[in-house]
């Protein structure tokens, strides 16, 4: 690998990267999934001590903005447990705009279509920076077209926790949407009209932010109980009419696919797990909330019940499908960073072994050991996967941001068996390609690709390949799947791009896997 | 107040203090209970990230000492939830001695008679420093006589959390006695032969120590569940035969006093609470594990049941007596930093609203709001109390260390109504005196003294005095109680002291309330 242009560098995924990005800074190129482990320092945290007897209640979000002395250029954070039902981010930014502040960087753990009202604040430069692990909807579209002044930083869920703890991402004020809170700042996510369950993403913010403001629509007698976030991490509490619409929490797919192709892929993925040797007592599992993922869960459940296998834990964002497996005795515990649906919220409220976990405990690569490190099998989606098994879940083939790692790259790195499931084509585009449009998750951390036309095994995993072949699975070279995907595709791969960088894609350790350039 | 000696200073309790203490450093004199609030910084924490797939299990304590690269002069911490049944501290120090290390400072949250084997390591200068909130027994006796090379630092429970978070007390290795742990470092206190309940004191250590070693006698399948301390805070795990003797957990008095004088004091204390205006719905309460304290709890329980009062919470070290009140519906929640008996352990295991709390959440004056700040009434003991309502719980009148603040000064500062209960005399010594032998808890934070000969109210609390008088209590000037106590006493007050300082007594904010000089 030669670097002929002094302004450019290449990372281990062989993406050409600028050495420096304006309004982002120097680019540390990704070199390998496990290269940056060792000694780390969690940054010092400055805070204000409480005065005994002094109230923490403030009459309005405006009063909280003033109490925290929020200034132009500040960084403020949000968590996304209310997902596409969240009202908090909009309320806060609107008040910041009314206060005349500019040049704010927002650091929500994710952004959804419900956050479309943010668009006007990008235009007016109230908000000029975004640091997030996932964004989809009008804001993501607008960022892709250059509506945000500075490049967005797209991190992973674990990388966000790492960045906050290390001081790479310094939060001036963390705004916490609190489904239930008391007047001294004890918070839970399980009670109230906006109950969303685990508050795992907010847990890191409140430990490291300069100021913490809880915004609640269910102010209860002291002490709120149970407690997800304790009072020693909260400066102020503001009561509002509504922090969100719980119907928006289950905003993704919540039912297993019924499509025959999807079902076939799911069954094959379950076969891969079954043949891997990992599906024994103590098995641990993570999957997302997509239709194929839920179908894989159903298929794995079936195998575990038939073989009388008792797993150890399931983790991640928790769905009703996983709760059902837990209730069926197939897992002893759930590690829940976020409830994907109301069935998960209900279980988190009732089941003692349905444990909340912080984003750091979940996936931070620089703490003393994240839960992803204990995962056996992880089911992952992909917008694209390439011949090196690199995965793109950040942009469409058209270059428009439509997601981001979330926990994708984290779980892939941690799990013993990281399985990508995808159809060969979607919307006319091939999904198995020569090179992914945007590199989100490095191929070295992906073990298997499962499609309707067969299974490809990462050449690094020869022993696994042998097991799958011996088990009768149709194992093919990934080039074969790339060829079939190309044959079935009809549309061009790319829209024209501008030079301007609209997002920097960070790996969980803060190195850069890719940049996203503006769509014309 | 004049400072005529440039080497000396005086604090707000008018104790003469040296400006500097060898092997302790500069003395910041205590100026007032609420003087040092405002902006604070939690220190940066250096740690080593886990490597996925790497085991955290080590074969021995010796291996852990080596893995943490423990050196001469290091600071190591322990928690005291196993109280007088703890085996961990002795096991670790013995191994450190065998490794040939010297000049270690130990920072146990408390020391008990069971830690007598430490004496040999003071003599051999394996251990030359002690930082603790409480010590009683042979080690405390020996320290009082000068057996420890450096002066001990006697802190409060909340002050210890503050010191650790701020970096005033930098822990190289935290050794955590883990009643239950899994191989990746998830720990709970509720299962196993050495179950001790809440692990609240260890919670701060594991967040701030350079290295964290869990020592367990109940290694369970991953994940341990429930979890009091999560894996992201633990570097290594060592399995041993036994971490302690659970019979030692309930090492204090665990039954209400039956002595008529003690009962009278307890009833009067309950009357004080009752007349204070605080005993209404939402009432919150803390008491210790002494015989009078437990009798006060019984009397308060009686009043609450008769008047159908539903309190909000009880906090602190939790006893079976408090659990009984909780089970009777008199409190909605318990905040538990430490279980004082096995009945409390059992409740912590079973009752969802019996909440663990860290020492910082409990009592750290520099976080965003400790639980003690929400306390209505607190029952406190005293070795001595003086005319300024200053309390000594650190030494006997003879100058021998026989305790320390623990949470005494913390709860006194936080509670709306801090009540000291004591007999006028004990062991022939007067307990109400002109000046306490050692100043542990400043009188400005004490509201009422209850004795068998009447009640004295701090002159700062005129309104409270009025309520008690109106309610028919025998309220007398504290000088009156001092006189009566003096009349009943037979023994001399003091042993002869040397100049040498054997302990520095810190207030919760790190300022110094007093020093303890060696007993001849």
XYZ file of C-alpha atoms in Angstrom, chain A residues 34 37-52 56 184 206 209-212 221-223 225 227 230-235 312-313 332-333 335 353 355 361 365-371 373-374, chain B residues 34 37-52 56 184 206 209-212 221-223 225 227 230-235 312-313 332-333 335 353 355 361 365-371 373-374:
104
model
C -8.168 -5.060 17.497
C -6.366 -1.949 22.748
C -4.237 -1.361 25.807
C -3.973 1.519 28.227
C -6.650 4.217 28.157
C -7.692 7.114 30.267
C -11.242 8.128 31.012
C -11.288 11.900 31.016
C -11.727 13.998 34.115
C -15.331 15.144 34.601
C -16.138 18.569 35.932
C -19.424 18.977 37.755
C -21.225 21.079 40.291
C -21.948 19.650 43.697
C -25.458 19.792 45.045
C -26.254 22.089 47.947
C -28.306 20.240 50.577
C -33.292 20.661 41.367
C -34.179 14.943 42.955
C -24.982 11.265 32.581
C -21.513 15.332 30.874
C -20.725 18.678 32.428
C -24.432 19.166 33.200
C -27.348 16.755 33.161
C -42.845 11.156 44.679
C -39.314 10.702 45.924
C -37.789 8.212 45.474
C -38.366 3.269 42.130
C -34.089 3.552 39.393
C -29.564 7.803 40.070
C -29.890 11.328 41.425
C -26.153 11.809 41.902
C -25.877 12.129 38.113
C -28.637 14.687 37.552
C -28.411 18.463 38.031
C -26.765 -18.096 28.964
C -27.880 -14.693 27.718
C -30.961 -17.204 31.963
C -30.537 -13.446 31.533
C -28.621 -7.670 28.799
C -33.021 -11.246 35.142
C -30.933 -6.522 33.117
C -21.046 -2.245 29.290
C -13.991 -1.541 23.228
C -11.822 0.322 25.739
C -13.358 -0.688 29.040
C -12.456 -3.816 30.966
C -14.728 -6.044 28.942
C -17.975 -5.390 27.120
C -20.893 -7.800 26.833
C -17.020 -9.874 23.958
C -19.067 -12.706 25.463
C -21.220 23.553 53.786
C -19.478 23.140 47.672
C -19.382 24.275 44.075
C -17.346 23.127 41.104
C -15.414 19.883 41.352
C -13.572 17.605 39.052
C -13.620 13.839 39.160
C -10.127 12.704 38.317
C -9.175 10.983 35.094
C -9.040 7.202 35.451
C -6.423 5.141 33.682
C -7.285 1.557 32.877
C -6.476 -1.297 30.565
C -8.990 -2.324 27.947
C -10.011 -5.947 27.688
C -8.904 -7.994 24.715
C -11.842 -9.966 23.309
C -9.825 -12.652 33.233
C -15.809 -12.182 33.298
C -14.155 -0.218 41.062
C -9.122 2.222 40.689
C -6.286 1.636 38.256
C -6.866 -2.107 38.534
C -9.734 -4.126 39.973
C -21.737 -19.527 35.143
C -21.746 -16.387 33.030
C -23.585 -14.144 33.572
C -27.332 -12.502 37.931
C -25.331 -7.973 39.141
C -20.592 -5.160 36.249
C -17.790 -6.781 34.282
C -16.676 -3.553 32.615
C -15.188 -2.542 35.976
C -13.237 -5.725 36.745
C -9.819 -6.718 35.379
C -40.798 7.428 51.558
C -37.497 5.681 52.278
C -41.761 2.603 49.827
C -38.065 2.007 49.247
C -31.437 2.720 49.899
C -37.601 -1.766 46.132
C -32.167 -0.721 46.322
C -24.900 8.102 45.984
C -20.899 15.822 49.378
C -19.445 16.738 45.992
C -21.694 14.865 43.616
C -24.981 16.185 42.257
C -26.953 15.171 45.304
C -26.512 12.359 47.806
C -29.299 10.406 49.486
C -29.545 15.240 51.473
C -33.071 13.819 51.313
